PDB file of C-alpha atoms in Angstrom:
ATOM      1  CA  UNK P   1     -15.774 140.884  82.069  1.00 47.00           C
ATOM      2  CA  UNK P   2     -15.536 143.545  85.072  1.00 47.00           C
ATOM      3  CA  UNK P   3     -11.629 143.760  86.453  1.00 43.00           C
ATOM      4  CA  UNK P   4     -11.238 145.026  90.088  1.00 43.00           C
ATOM      5  CA  UNK P   5      -7.423 145.128  90.856  1.00 53.00           C
ATOM      6  CA  UNK P   6      -6.685 141.532  90.388  1.00 81.00           C
ATOM      7  CA  UNK P   7     -10.246 140.401  90.439  1.00 91.00           C
ATOM      8  CA  UNK P   8     -12.593 138.670  87.420  1.00 94.00           C
ATOM      9  CA  UNK P   9     -16.357 138.534  87.482  1.00 96.00           C
ATOM     10  CA  UNK P  10     -18.025 135.435  85.409  1.00 96.00           C
ATOM     11  CA  UNK P  11     -20.690 133.821  84.804  1.00 97.00           C
ATOM     12  CA  UNK P  12     -20.498 129.973  85.004  1.00 98.00           C
ATOM     13  CA  UNK P  13     -21.524 126.077  85.438  1.00 98.00           C
ATOM     14  CA  UNK P  14     -19.670 123.776  87.289  1.00 98.00           C
ATOM     15  CA  UNK P  15     -18.589 121.022  84.935  1.00 98.00           C
ATOM     16  CA  UNK P  16     -16.740 119.031  87.326  1.00 98.00           C
ATOM     17  CA  UNK P  17     -15.532 119.290  90.654  1.00 97.00           C
ATOM     18  CA  UNK P  18     -11.838 117.016  92.539  1.00 97.00           C
ATOM     19  CA  UNK P  19     -11.036 116.694  96.161  1.00 95.00           C
ATOM     20  CA  UNK P  20      -7.728 118.964  96.677  1.00 91.00           C
ATOM     21  CA  UNK P  21      -6.232 117.291  99.917  1.00 89.00           C
ATOM     22  CA  UNK P  22      -8.368 117.534 103.005  1.00 89.00           C
ATOM     23  CA  UNK P  23     -10.637 120.597 102.466  1.00 94.00           C
ATOM     24  CA  UNK P  24     -10.129 121.958  98.833  1.00 96.00           C
ATOM     25  CA  UNK P  25     -11.631 121.358  95.807  1.00 97.00           C
ATOM     26  CA  UNK P  26     -10.821 121.997  92.598  1.00 97.00           C
ATOM     27  CA  UNK P  27     -13.686 122.280  90.094  1.00 98.00           C
ATOM     28  CA  UNK P  28     -14.123 122.727  86.268  1.00 98.00           C
ATOM     29  CA  UNK P  29     -16.274 125.581  85.319  1.00 98.00           C
ATOM     30  CA  UNK P  30     -17.912 126.592  82.088  1.00 98.00           C
ATOM     31  CA  UNK P  31     -18.265 130.474  81.800  1.00 98.00           C
ATOM     32  CA  UNK P  32     -19.693 133.218  79.588  1.00 96.00           C
ATOM     33  CA  UNK P  33     -16.069 134.840  78.687  1.00 94.00           C
ATOM     34  CA  UNK P  34     -13.405 132.730  79.705  1.00 96.00           C
ATOM     35  CA  UNK P  35     -14.541 129.229  78.037  1.00 97.00           C
ATOM     36  CA  UNK P  36     -13.271 126.533  80.114  1.00 98.00           C
ATOM     37  CA  UNK P  37     -11.226 127.157  82.855  1.00 97.00           C
ATOM     38  CA  UNK P  38      -9.815 125.777  86.199  1.00 97.00           C
ATOM     39  CA  UNK P  39     -10.869 127.077  89.771  1.00 97.00           C
ATOM     40  CA  UNK P  40      -8.976 126.154  92.877  1.00 97.00           C
ATOM     41  CA  UNK P  41     -11.505 126.776  96.141  1.00 97.00           C
ATOM     42  CA  UNK P  42     -10.211 126.948  99.250  1.00 95.00           C
ATOM     43  CA  UNK P  43     -12.369 125.253 102.477  1.00 94.00           C
ATOM     44  CA  UNK P  44     -14.441 123.742 100.306  1.00 95.00           C
ATOM     45  CA  UNK P  45     -14.728 121.191 101.953  1.00 93.00           C
ATOM     46  CA  UNK P  46     -14.054 122.532 104.953  1.00 93.00           C
ATOM     47  CA  UNK P  47     -17.437 122.366 107.859  1.00 91.00           C
ATOM     48  CA  UNK P  48     -20.256 125.308 107.292  1.00 92.00           C
ATOM     49  CA  UNK P  49     -17.577 126.406 104.147  1.00 94.00           C
ATOM     50  CA  UNK P  50     -19.066 129.272 103.013  1.00 95.00           C
ATOM     51  CA  UNK P  51     -18.084 128.060  99.165  1.00 96.00           C
ATOM     52  CA  UNK P  52     -19.620 124.534 100.058  1.00 96.00           C
ATOM     53  CA  UNK P  53     -22.623 124.955  97.855  1.00 96.00           C
ATOM     54  CA  UNK P  54     -21.086 126.569  94.346  1.00 97.00           C
ATOM     55  CA  UNK P  55     -18.587 123.993  94.906  1.00 97.00           C
ATOM     56  CA  UNK P  56     -20.879 120.995  93.380  1.00 97.00           C
ATOM     57  CA  UNK P  57     -21.456 119.936  90.033  1.00 98.00           C
ATOM     58  CA  UNK P  58     -23.870 121.425  87.762  1.00 98.00           C
ATOM     59  CA  UNK P  59     -24.262 124.371  89.794  1.00 98.00           C
ATOM     60  CA  UNK P  60     -24.815 128.123  88.201  1.00 98.00           C
ATOM     61  CA  UNK P  61     -23.160 130.820  90.219  1.00 98.00           C
ATOM     62  CA  UNK P  62     -22.112 134.680  89.302  1.00 98.00           C
ATOM     63  CA  UNK P  63     -18.092 134.085  90.514  1.00 97.00           C
ATOM     64  CA  UNK P  64     -15.521 136.515  91.423  1.00 98.00           C
ATOM     65  CA  UNK P  65     -11.970 135.111  90.427  1.00 97.00           C
ATOM     66  CA  UNK P  66      -8.489 135.486  91.415  1.00 96.00           C
ATOM     67  CA  UNK P  67      -6.073 134.711  88.841  1.00 91.00           C
ATOM     68  CA  UNK P  68      -3.254 132.288  88.606  1.00 87.00           C
ATOM     69  CA  UNK P  69      -0.580 131.925  86.498  1.00 83.00           C
ATOM     70  CA  UNK P  70      -2.394 128.310  85.176  1.00 83.00           C
ATOM     71  CA  UNK P  71      -5.958 128.531  87.271  1.00 89.00           C
ATOM     72  CA  UNK P  72      -8.009 130.947  88.975  1.00 96.00           C
ATOM     73  CA  UNK P  73      -9.029 130.849  92.923  1.00 97.00           C
ATOM     74  CA  UNK P  74     -12.534 131.949  93.555  1.00 97.00           C
ATOM     75  CA  UNK P  75     -12.772 134.831  96.004  1.00 97.00           C
ATOM     76  CA  UNK P  76     -16.362 135.526  96.541  1.00 97.00           C
ATOM     77  CA  UNK P  77     -19.676 133.782  94.799  1.00 97.00           C
ATOM     78  CA  UNK P  78     -23.440 133.703  94.377  1.00 97.00           C
ATOM     79  CA  UNK P  79     -25.654 130.837  93.153  1.00 98.00           C
ATOM     80  CA  UNK P  80     -28.070 131.546  90.007  1.00 98.00           C
ATOM     81  CA  UNK P  81     -29.752 127.973  89.968  1.00 98.00           C
ATOM     82  CA  UNK P  82     -28.134 125.430  91.903  1.00 97.00           C
ATOM     83  CA  UNK P  83     -29.869 122.522  89.995  1.00 98.00           C
ATOM     84  CA  UNK P  84     -30.364 120.170  92.724  1.00 96.00           C
ATOM     85  CA  UNK P  85     -33.504 117.760  91.490  1.00 97.00           C
ATOM     86  CA  UNK P  86     -30.469 117.057  88.861  1.00 97.00           C
ATOM     87  CA  UNK P  87     -28.296 115.039  91.199  1.00 95.00           C
ATOM     88  CA  UNK P  88     -32.222 113.351  92.905  1.00 94.00           C
ATOM     89  CA  UNK P  89     -32.556 111.120  89.513  1.00 94.00           C
ATOM     90  CA  UNK P  90     -29.480 109.206  89.030  1.00 95.00           C
ATOM     91  CA  UNK P  91     -30.688 108.772  85.237  1.00 95.00           C
ATOM     92  CA  UNK P  92     -31.058 112.797  85.214  1.00 96.00           C
ATOM     93  CA  UNK P  93     -27.980 112.806  86.837  1.00 96.00           C
ATOM     94  CA  UNK P  94     -26.035 110.602  84.291  1.00 96.00           C
ATOM     95  CA  UNK P  95     -27.997 112.651  81.023  1.00 97.00           C
ATOM     96  CA  UNK P  96     -26.377 115.990  82.889  1.00 98.00           C
ATOM     97  CA  UNK P  97     -23.575 114.387  83.052  1.00 98.00           C
ATOM     98  CA  UNK P  98     -22.981 113.367  79.684  1.00 98.00           C
ATOM     99  CA  UNK P  99     -23.828 117.175  78.413  1.00 98.00           C
ATOM    100  CA  UNK P 100     -21.337 118.635  80.843  1.00 98.00           C
ATOM    101  CA  UNK P 101     -18.521 116.060  79.292  1.00 97.00           C
ATOM    102  CA  UNK P 102     -19.540 116.691  75.857  1.00 97.00           C
ATOM    103  CA  UNK P 103     -19.761 120.655  76.598  1.00 98.00           C
ATOM    104  CA  UNK P 104     -15.835 120.168  78.452  1.00 97.00           C
ATOM    105  CA  UNK P 105     -14.877 118.436  75.318  1.00 97.00           C
ATOM    106  CA  UNK P 106     -15.520 120.942  72.979  1.00 97.00           C
ATOM    107  CA  UNK P 107     -14.648 124.561  75.025  1.00 97.00           C
ATOM    108  CA  UNK P 108     -11.422 125.696  75.561  1.00 96.00           C
ATOM    109  CA  UNK P 109      -9.798 128.364  78.318  1.00 93.00           C
ATOM    110  CA  UNK P 110      -9.712 131.984  76.951  1.00 92.00           C
ATOM    111  CA  UNK P 111     -12.482 131.568  73.873  1.00 94.00           C
ATOM    112  CA  UNK P 112     -15.674 132.569  75.334  1.00 93.00           C
ATOM    113  CA  UNK P 113     -18.299 130.151  75.406  1.00 98.00           C
ATOM    114  CA  UNK P 114     -21.876 132.387  75.775  1.00 97.00           C
ATOM    115  CA  UNK P 115     -23.358 130.051  73.421  1.00 98.00           C
ATOM    116  CA  UNK P 116     -22.370 126.275  75.039  1.00 98.00           C
ATOM    117  CA  UNK P 117     -23.263 128.264  78.640  1.00 98.00           C
ATOM    118  CA  UNK P 118     -26.528 129.050  77.676  1.00 98.00           C
ATOM    119  CA  UNK P 119     -27.287 126.014  75.666  1.00 98.00           C
ATOM    120  CA  UNK P 120     -26.223 123.592  78.756  1.00 98.00           C
ATOM    121  CA  UNK P 121     -28.298 126.421  81.137  1.00 98.00           C
ATOM    122  CA  UNK P 122     -31.087 125.124  79.191  1.00 98.00           C
ATOM    123  CA  UNK P 123     -31.136 121.709  78.851  1.00 98.00           C
ATOM    124  CA  UNK P 124     -30.699 121.420  82.531  1.00 98.00           C
ATOM    125  CA  UNK P 125     -33.958 122.762  82.818  1.00 98.00           C
ATOM    126  CA  UNK P 126     -35.598 120.871  80.187  1.00 98.00           C
ATOM    127  CA  UNK P 127     -34.735 117.513  82.301  1.00 98.00           C
ATOM    128  CA  UNK P 128     -35.915 119.063  85.650  1.00 98.00           C
ATOM    129  CA  UNK P 129     -39.238 119.860  84.097  1.00 97.00           C
ATOM    130  CA  UNK P 130     -39.816 116.564  81.911  1.00 95.00           C
ATOM    131  CA  UNK P 131     -41.614 117.576  79.403  1.00 96.00           C
ATOM    132  CA  UNK P 132     -39.310 115.588  76.775  1.00 97.00           C
ATOM    133  CA  UNK P 133     -38.273 111.799  76.882  1.00 97.00           C
ATOM    134  CA  UNK P 134     -34.295 112.604  78.088  1.00 97.00           C
ATOM    135  CA  UNK P 135     -33.144 110.816  75.211  1.00 96.00           C
ATOM    136  CA  UNK P 136     -34.561 113.491  72.861  1.00 98.00           C
ATOM    137  CA  UNK P 137     -33.461 116.263  74.941  1.00 98.00           C
ATOM    138  CA  UNK P 138     -29.988 114.711  74.806  1.00 98.00           C
ATOM    139  CA  UNK P 139     -30.603 114.340  71.034  1.00 97.00           C
ATOM    140  CA  UNK P 140     -31.249 117.724  71.236  1.00 98.00           C
ATOM    141  CA  UNK P 141     -28.813 119.149  72.606  1.00 98.00           C
ATOM    142  CA  UNK P 142     -25.848 116.786  70.676  1.00 97.00           C
ATOM    143  CA  UNK P 143     -27.397 118.787  67.281  1.00 95.00           C
ATOM    144  CA  UNK P 144     -27.498 122.095  68.717  1.00 97.00           C
ATOM    145  CA  UNK P 145     -23.845 121.855  70.370  1.00 97.00           C
ATOM    146  CA  UNK P 146     -22.264 120.696  67.299  1.00 95.00           C
ATOM    147  CA  UNK P 147     -23.930 123.487  65.325  1.00 95.00           C
ATOM    148  CA  UNK P 148     -22.737 125.894  67.932  1.00 96.00           C
ATOM    149  CA  UNK P 149     -19.155 124.036  67.305  1.00 95.00           C
ATOM    150  CA  UNK P 150     -19.700 124.572  63.357  1.00 93.00           C
ATOM    151  CA  UNK P 151     -20.136 121.584  62.826  1.00 90.00           C
ATOM    152  CA  UNK P 152     -23.927 121.387  62.194  1.00 73.00           C
ATOM    153  CA  UNK P 153     -25.305 118.464  60.805  1.00 73.00           C
ATOM    154  CA  UNK P 154     -25.657 118.244  57.045  1.00 72.00           C
ATOM    155  CA  UNK P 155     -28.787 115.638  55.957  1.00 69.00           C
ATOM    156  CA  UNK P 156     -27.756 115.531  52.063  1.00 62.00           C
ATOM    157  CA  UNK P 157     -24.032 114.435  53.689  1.00 63.00           C
ATOM    158  CA  UNK P 158     -25.518 112.277  55.737  1.00 68.00           C
ATOM    159  CA  UNK P 159     -27.790 110.650  53.154  1.00 65.00           C
ATOM    160  CA  UNK P 160     -24.864 110.765  50.602  1.00 60.00           C
ATOM    161  CA  UNK P 161     -23.090 108.686  52.967  1.00 58.00           C
ATOM    162  CA  UNK P 162     -25.625 105.869  52.780  1.00 67.00           C
ATOM    163  CA  UNK P 163     -27.712 107.162  55.737  1.00 71.00           C
ATOM    164  CA  UNK P 164     -31.592 106.984  55.487  1.00 76.00           C
ATOM    165  CA  UNK P 165     -33.334 109.578  57.137  1.00 84.00           C
ATOM    166  CA  UNK P 166     -37.385 109.994  57.614  1.00 90.00           C
ATOM    167  CA  UNK P 167     -38.846 113.279  56.389  1.00 92.00           C
ATOM    168  CA  UNK P 168     -39.694 113.939  59.818  1.00 95.00           C
ATOM    169  CA  UNK P 169     -36.359 113.735  61.088  1.00 93.00           C
ATOM    170  CA  UNK P 170     -34.972 115.402  58.815  1.00 91.00           C
ATOM    171  CA  UNK P 171     -37.320 118.181  59.573  1.00 94.00           C
ATOM    172  CA  UNK P 172     -36.606 118.332  63.141  1.00 95.00           C
ATOM    173  CA  UNK P 173     -33.355 118.441  62.538  1.00 93.00           C
ATOM    174  CA  UNK P 174     -33.379 120.832  60.283  1.00 93.00           C
ATOM    175  CA  UNK P 175     -35.515 122.758  62.861  1.00 96.00           C
ATOM    176  CA  UNK P 176     -32.804 122.733  65.383  1.00 96.00           C
ATOM    177  CA  UNK P 177     -29.952 124.114  62.823  1.00 94.00           C
ATOM    178  CA  UNK P 178     -32.317 126.912  62.053  1.00 94.00           C
ATOM    179  CA  UNK P 179     -33.438 128.089  65.515  1.00 96.00           C
ATOM    180  CA  UNK P 180     -31.863 130.657  68.492  1.00 98.00           C
ATOM    181  CA  UNK P 181     -31.222 128.193  71.136  1.00 98.00           C
ATOM    182  CA  UNK P 182     -33.883 129.378  73.477  1.00 97.00           C
ATOM    183  CA  UNK P 183     -36.475 127.302  70.341  1.00 98.00           C
ATOM    184  CA  UNK P 184     -35.029 124.340  69.751  1.00 98.00           C
ATOM    185  CA  UNK P 185     -36.503 122.262  72.706  1.00 98.00           C
ATOM    186  CA  UNK P 186     -40.037 123.508  72.020  1.00 97.00           C
ATOM    187  CA  UNK P 187     -41.066 120.380  69.423  1.00 97.00           C
ATOM    188  CA  UNK P 188     -41.708 116.717  70.392  1.00 97.00           C
ATOM    189  CA  UNK P 189     -41.069 113.718  68.575  1.00 97.00           C
ATOM    190  CA  UNK P 190     -43.017 109.946  68.151  1.00 96.00           C
ATOM    191  CA  UNK P 191     -41.052 107.506  70.048  1.00 95.00           C
ATOM    192  CA  UNK P 192     -39.850 106.234  66.745  1.00 96.00           C
ATOM    193  CA  UNK P 193     -38.882 108.891  65.450  1.00 96.00           C
ATOM    194  CA  UNK P 194     -36.868 109.926  68.339  1.00 97.00           C
ATOM    195  CA  UNK P 195     -34.983 106.450  67.962  1.00 95.00           C
ATOM    196  CA  UNK P 196     -34.173 107.425  64.555  1.00 93.00           C
ATOM    197  CA  UNK P 197     -33.002 111.182  66.011  1.00 94.00           C
ATOM    198  CA  UNK P 198     -31.236 109.596  68.923  1.00 94.00           C
ATOM    199  CA  UNK P 199     -28.900 107.274  66.966  1.00 91.00           C
ATOM    200  CA  UNK P 200     -28.380 109.656  63.967  1.00 91.00           C
ATOM    201  CA  UNK P 201     -27.679 112.634  66.508  1.00 93.00           C
ATOM    202  CA  UNK P 202     -25.217 109.732  69.043  1.00 93.00           C
ATOM    203  CA  UNK P 203     -23.387 108.534  65.704  1.00 90.00           C
ATOM    204  CA  UNK P 204     -22.677 112.102  64.613  1.00 90.00           C
ATOM    205  CA  UNK P 205     -21.157 112.980  68.120  1.00 93.00           C
ATOM    206  CA  UNK P 206     -19.461 110.337  68.219  1.00 92.00           C
ATOM    207  CA  UNK P 207     -17.439 110.842  64.929  1.00 89.00           C
ATOM    208  CA  UNK P 208     -16.715 114.212  66.411  1.00 92.00           C
ATOM    209  CA  UNK P 209     -15.336 113.381  69.776  1.00 93.00           C
ATOM    210  CA  UNK P 210     -11.687 111.001  69.809  1.00 89.00           C
ATOM    211  CA  UNK P 211     -12.682 110.260  73.437  1.00 91.00           C
ATOM    212  CA  UNK P 212     -15.099 108.009  75.341  1.00 89.00           C
ATOM    213  CA  UNK P 213     -18.245 109.121  77.845  1.00 93.00           C
ATOM    214  CA  UNK P 214     -17.946 107.303  81.139  1.00 91.00           C
ATOM    215  CA  UNK P 215     -21.457 108.589  81.465  1.00 93.00           C
ATOM    216  CA  UNK P 216     -22.862 106.571  78.789  1.00 90.00           C
ATOM    217  CA  UNK P 217     -21.076 103.395  79.867  1.00 89.00           C
ATOM    218  CA  UNK P 218     -23.471 104.280  83.306  1.00 89.00           C
ATOM    219  CA  UNK P 219     -26.360 105.240  81.150  1.00 89.00           C
ATOM    220  CA  UNK P 220     -26.813 101.850  79.150  1.00 85.00           C
ATOM    221  CA  UNK P 221     -26.454 100.003  82.302  1.00 87.00           C
ATOM    222  CA  UNK P 222     -29.762 101.656  83.280  1.00 83.00           C
ATOM    223  CA  UNK P 223     -31.484 101.253  79.716  1.00 72.00           C
TER     224      UNK P 223
END
């Protein structure tokens, strides 16, 4: 994090956007060093605005911010990856939105989120590449995010409380937890094993999240 007078430079991904009057926007951005922050963007909705492109959901950018009392104002931005493809397919967009919602739930302002940012970035890339089923990408994301947050899935505890897990899925979980973030999307599963992992990771995520994620409702309707 570099300080230039009262300006701060960070890297971040836009988790969500909200209109503020006719021209401005309020963004929720996950950053590497500041965690999850609120950023106001003046004239973002004005035709021809230089901030229009960077004020879209899923965009990853280098940002120059001016700090206020409870929020930040965008001063300058350079897009790293727009992830436009995520908005071209409603199913893909719902999965990406779900990942943003869960990441937002676990992150806080003032707590660095470099690993969460990296996982979200790589998850977006995998959705676009479509090498794996979206549901498997979601499961891997859930397992690794919980691991990053210190709630790593423990197969022994799961079994102790009556859970049934096949050896294939147990190995997949251990693989996800033991690998670097950049390596976790490097395997595939049969549809049967993937379905088992999906149920397991979804249940474990729900257990640790006392909120309802709206994107899941849309995903359910699409299924």
